[in-house]
Every structure is written in structure tokens, then in C-alpha cells.
C-alpha positions as semicolon CSV with decimal commas, in nm:
position;residue;x (nm);y (nm);z (nm)
1;M;7,210;1,101;-1,224
2;N;6,905;0,956;-1,116
3;T;6,815;0,700;-0,868
4;L;6,761;0,390;-1,103
5;S;7,099;0,446;-1,283
6;W;7,244;0,532;-0,909
7;I;7,051;0,127;-0,845
8;L;7,265;-0,041;-1,146
9;V;7,594;0,130;-1,029
10;G;7,544;0,006;-0,729
11;I;7,436;-0,347;-0,759
12;L;7,761;-0,324;-1,125
13;V;8,011;-0,231;-0,834
14;Y;7,900;-0,503;-0,566
15;T;7,858;-0,703;-0,833
16;V;8,239;-0,699;-0,900
17;G;8,310;-0,724;-0,546
18;A;8,168;-1,018;-0,467
19;M;8,253;-1,242;-0,747
20;A;8,625;-1,081;-0,682
21;L;8,558;-1,247;-0,366
22;D;8,442;-1,531;-0,454
23;S;8,743;-1,598;-0,651
24;R;8,930;-1,591;-0,364
25;G;8,731;-1,875;-0,217
26;L;8,751;-1,511;0,002
27;L;8,386;-1,570;0,052
28;P;8,201;-1,858;0,355
29;S;8,122;-2,226;0,181
30;S;7,784;-2,140;0,246
31;F;7,712;-1,893;0,015
32;R;7,688;-1,900;-0,341
33;L;7,692;-1,664;-0,606
34;S;7,586;-1,658;-0,921
35;G;7,616;-1,286;-1,146
36;P;7,474;-1,046;-0,874
37;I;7,288;-1,328;-0,749
38;L;7,433;-1,440;-0,431
39;T;7,222;-1,694;-0,209
40;I;7,276;-1,868;0,176
41;H;7,261;-2,268;0,255
42;T;7,163;-2,369;0,637
43;K;7,104;-2,650;0,737
44;R;6,971;-2,477;1,082
45;G;6,593;-2,476;1,145
46;R;6,562;-2,839;1,059
47;A;6,527;-2,940;1,398
48;F;6,227;-2,685;1,442
49;L;6,041;-2,807;1,096
50;E;6,065;-3,161;1,260
51;W;5,874;-3,028;1,564
52;L;5,642;-2,868;1,399
53;A;5,537;-3,152;1,186
54;S;5,472;-3,413;1,429
55;P;5,078;-3,361;1,426
56;K;5,090;-3,486;0,976
57;R;4,738;-3,603;0,974
58;L;4,647;-3,249;1,074
59;W;4,934;-3,075;0,833
60;R;4,843;-3,343;0,527
61;A;4,462;-3,305;0,618
62;W;4,604;-2,883;0,570
63;G;4,793;-2,945;0,183
64;N;4,511;-3,157;0,063
65;L;4,298;-2,844;0,075
66;G;4,544;-2,642;-0,112
67;V;4,560;-2,872;-0,322
68;G;4,233;-2,810;-0,414
69;V;4,223;-2,441;-0,386
70;A;4,565;-2,446;-0,601
71;L;4,335;-2,618;-0,903
72;V;4,053;-2,418;-0,858
73;I;4,304;-2,114;-0,865
74;M;4,522;-2,258;-1,122
75;V;4,217;-2,247;-1,319
76;G;4,053;-1,939;-1,288
77;S;4,343;-1,681;-1,256
78;F;4,422;-1,959;-1,666
79;F;4,108;-1,752;-1,742
80;A;4,109;-1,487;-1,607
81;V;4,480;-1,361;-1,846
82;L;4,290;-1,530;-2,118
83;L;3,968;-1,334;-2,133
84;S;4,235;-0,995;-2,009
85;A;4,443;-1,099;-2,386
86;V;4,078;-1,117;-2,513
87;S;4,015;-0,764;-2,386
88;T;4,336;-0,586;-2,407
89;I;4,327;-0,675;-2,809
90;S;3,969;-0,621;-2,885
91;Q;3,973;-0,314;-2,677
92;P;4,315;-0,239;-2,653
93;Q;4,367;0,092;-2,317
94;A;4,610;0,327;-2,310
95;A;4,847;0,189;-2,012
96;G;4,773;0,367;-1,631
97;F;5,166;0,502;-1,660
98;V;5,372;0,611;-1,955
99;R;5,715;0,599;-1,764
100;P;5,937;0,285;-1,825
101;Q;6,043;0,284;-1,490
102;D;5,704;0,299;-1,373
103;A;5,648;-0,100;-1,432
104;L;5,977;-0,168;-1,142
105;V;5,804;-0,182;-0,834
106;I;6,083;-0,003;-0,684
107;P;6,029;0,232;-0,413
108;G;6,182;0,581;-0,583
109;V;6,181;0,477;-0,902
110;N;5,872;0,406;-0,926
111;Q;5,645;0,731;-0,925
112;F;5,373;0,595;-0,766
113;L;5,576;0,425;-0,458
114;P;5,794;0,697;-0,326
115;W;6,029;0,623;-0,094
116;A;5,872;0,573;0,298
117;A;5,776;0,259;0,116
118;A;6,072;0,100;0,123
119;V;6,026;-0,032;0,429
120;D;5,674;-0,210;0,419
121;I;5,756;-0,336;0,105
122;V;6,127;-0,547;0,283
123;V;5,895;-0,717;0,549
124;G;5,629;-0,777;0,300
125;L;5,815;-0,943;0,123
126;L;6,000;-1,110;0,408
127;V;5,663;-1,195;0,587
128;G;5,566;-1,413;0,231
129;L;5,849;-1,569;0,221
130;V;5,955;-1,724;0,488
131;V;5,584;-1,802;0,484
132;H;5,626;-1,974;0,180
133;E;5,920;-2,185;0,159
134;G;5,795;-2,250;0,630
135;G;5,514;-2,438;0,393
136;H;5,759;-2,610;0,139
137;G;5,951;-2,729;0,438
138;L;5,708;-2,860;0,685
139;L;5,553;-3,045;0,420
140;C;5,852;-3,232;0,364
141;R;5,965;-3,386;0,709
142;V;5,539;-3,429;0,709
143;E;5,617;-3,659;0,439
144;D;5,899;-3,829;0,524
145;I;6,130;-3,611;0,206
146;E;6,453;-3,574;0,411
147;I;6,540;-3,143;0,367
148;E;6,948;-3,078;0,210
149;S;6,899;-2,738;0,256
150;M;6,754;-2,384;0,298
151;G;6,868;-2,052;0,261
152;V;6,740;-1,728;0,070
153;A;6,824;-1,528;-0,213
154;L;6,982;-1,146;-0,225
155;L;6,967;-0,883;-0,531
156;A;7,287;-0,761;-0,369
157;F;7,135;-0,670;-0,065
158;V;6,812;-0,670;-0,103
159;P;6,633;-1,046;-0,008
160;M;6,406;-1,130;-0,323
161;G;6,381;-1,469;-0,309
162;A;6,429;-1,835;-0,078
163;F;6,391;-2,130;-0,105
164;V;6,422;-2,554;0,099
165;Q;6,586;-2,804;-0,103
166;P;6,449;-3,147;-0,071
167;D;6,701;-3,448;-0,096
168;E;6,667;-3,504;-0,444
169;E;6,654;-3,932;-0,357
170;S;6,412;-3,893;-0,107
171;Q;6,203;-3,682;-0,264
172;A;6,210;-3,909;-0,587
173;A;6,070;-4,207;-0,309
174;A;5,809;-3,960;-0,199
175;D;5,447;-4,061;-0,346
176;R;5,312;-3,883;-0,542
177;G;5,054;-3,744;-0,375
178;G;5,284;-3,633;-0,068
179;R;5,446;-3,498;-0,293
180;T;5,256;-3,263;-0,531
181;R;5,062;-3,175;-0,153
182;M;5,429;-3,022;-0,078
183;F;5,463;-2,838;-0,331
184;A;5,098;-2,677;-0,273
185;A;5,214;-2,567;0,025
186;G;5,350;-2,271;0,028
187;V;5,061;-2,106;-0,256
188;T;4,810;-2,279;0,055
189;N;5,008;-2,069;0,292
190;N;5,027;-1,734;0,109
191;F;4,677;-1,734;0,059
192;L;4,593;-1,788;0,432
193;V;4,811;-1,548;0,473
194;T;4,645;-1,293;0,223
195;A;4,309;-1,394;0,402
196;V;4,405;-1,314;0,820
197;S;4,580;-1,001;0,671
198;F;4,243;-0,858;0,541
199;A;4,036;-0,954;0,806
200;L;4,325;-0,790;1,071
201;L;4,228;-0,438;0,856
202;F;3,854;-0,479;0,785
203;A;3,812;-0,536;1,137
204;L;4,070;-0,185;1,217
205;V;3,892;0,016;0,980
206;A;3,545;-0,127;1,200
207;S;3,654;-0,003;1,481
208;L;3,699;0,283;1,365
209;V;3,401;0,331;1,193
210;T;3,113;0,561;1,452
211;V;2,780;0,628;1,423
212;V;2,747;1,054;1,448
213;P;2,422;1,194;1,641
214;G;2,191;1,403;1,434
215;V;2,024;1,373;1,079
216;A;2,214;1,392;0,747
217;I;2,207;1,710;0,508
218;G;2,241;1,648;0,171
219;G;2,253;2,042;0,124
220;T;2,037;2,300;0,096
221;L;1,834;2,493;-0,147
222;P;1,829;2,884;-0,072
């Protein structure tokens, strides 16, 4: 059996076992199962968000900036996808991979991602999820929207998503601008983390580049 087959078998065994435990009421009340997807709900962390949201004018300004950035990126992405589709139809090219499993971003299954990349992918995913959903939760408290619960979604034992669940009545009572800033906050935070990461990467690369004394020689003639 190949790696993908073992992964699918493992997910199947996990799903059957988890559903058996759920049917007998053996899972904690904070666990909610939907097939192979397990969501863990918690109310912890709301006090920290309340404290972090205290400079509301600052966060509202950040939210307004995020709404503008999100609109520009949304329109730009639409036209980028549209141009890519037109280019693909008019000038079809061979795909970069020939095996169907190479379309899956799973280390050991995708031939371009070795098992060693699994840790980096999981860490990056966790950072992205925490920053994204933390932005939603933070702007919820800035706009006085109550948070019903927060949590993470797992596929088997692999984190695949996170969520902040606002209180529906509180969200409906907030003004339109507040709701818009809250929804755009996650994407805005992700772009900020991306910019900081690239800045740190370029700073590290620049620090490793040194000037070599002497004259460079491209080649010699007999």
C-alpha cells in the first residue's frame, strides 16, 4: 500500500472509532463530530480578547484599513482568475504535475513535499489559523459583539481549520460597519503576518550576502 492509502485507512478507522464513542456519549460536551471532522469548542480566552480590545479606536482604524485592502484584493483576484482562465483556454499548457495525488498538499503523498516538510506546514497552518480567527474574535469584542465559543477543527488528528462563533443576536444588533470590519479582520491579519515574514526573510538573506574582494572573472580564452 502507498502512503495515500495508509492515510485514507487511518482516517476511516479514526472516523469509525470517533463515531462509536460519540454515539455512546463518551466524548466531552465540547467535542462535536461530523464524519471525520471534529470541532472542539471552548469559551476560554475571551477575557484575554477583552483586554486586548481595549484600544478600540486603534483597532477600528486597523479594521477600516483592512476593509479597503480586502476590497482591492478581492477585485484584483477576480480579474487575475479571469485572465488566467482566458489564458488557459486560449493557450493550454501542460500541467506541472502528472500524478493526481500531486495536487494534494500532503507530505509523503505529493512528490514535491517530503515528510520533512510536514512540521513546517503544520506550524505555518497553526500560525495562520490563530492569527486569522484571533482577528475575528478581537474585532468582535471591539464592536461589542459577544462570542459564543471559539475552537479548532480537526481532520483526524490534523488541524485543518479554526473558528470564532459570534452570538447571533449580538451580531445582528451591531451596525453594518462593525460587522464588515469584523469579517475582514482575519484576512487583514494574515496579510500582515505575510508582510512581516517576508521582511524577516529578506533581512536574513541580506545579512548573509557579503562583498568578496577582488575582481570577478567570467572566463578565460586560450
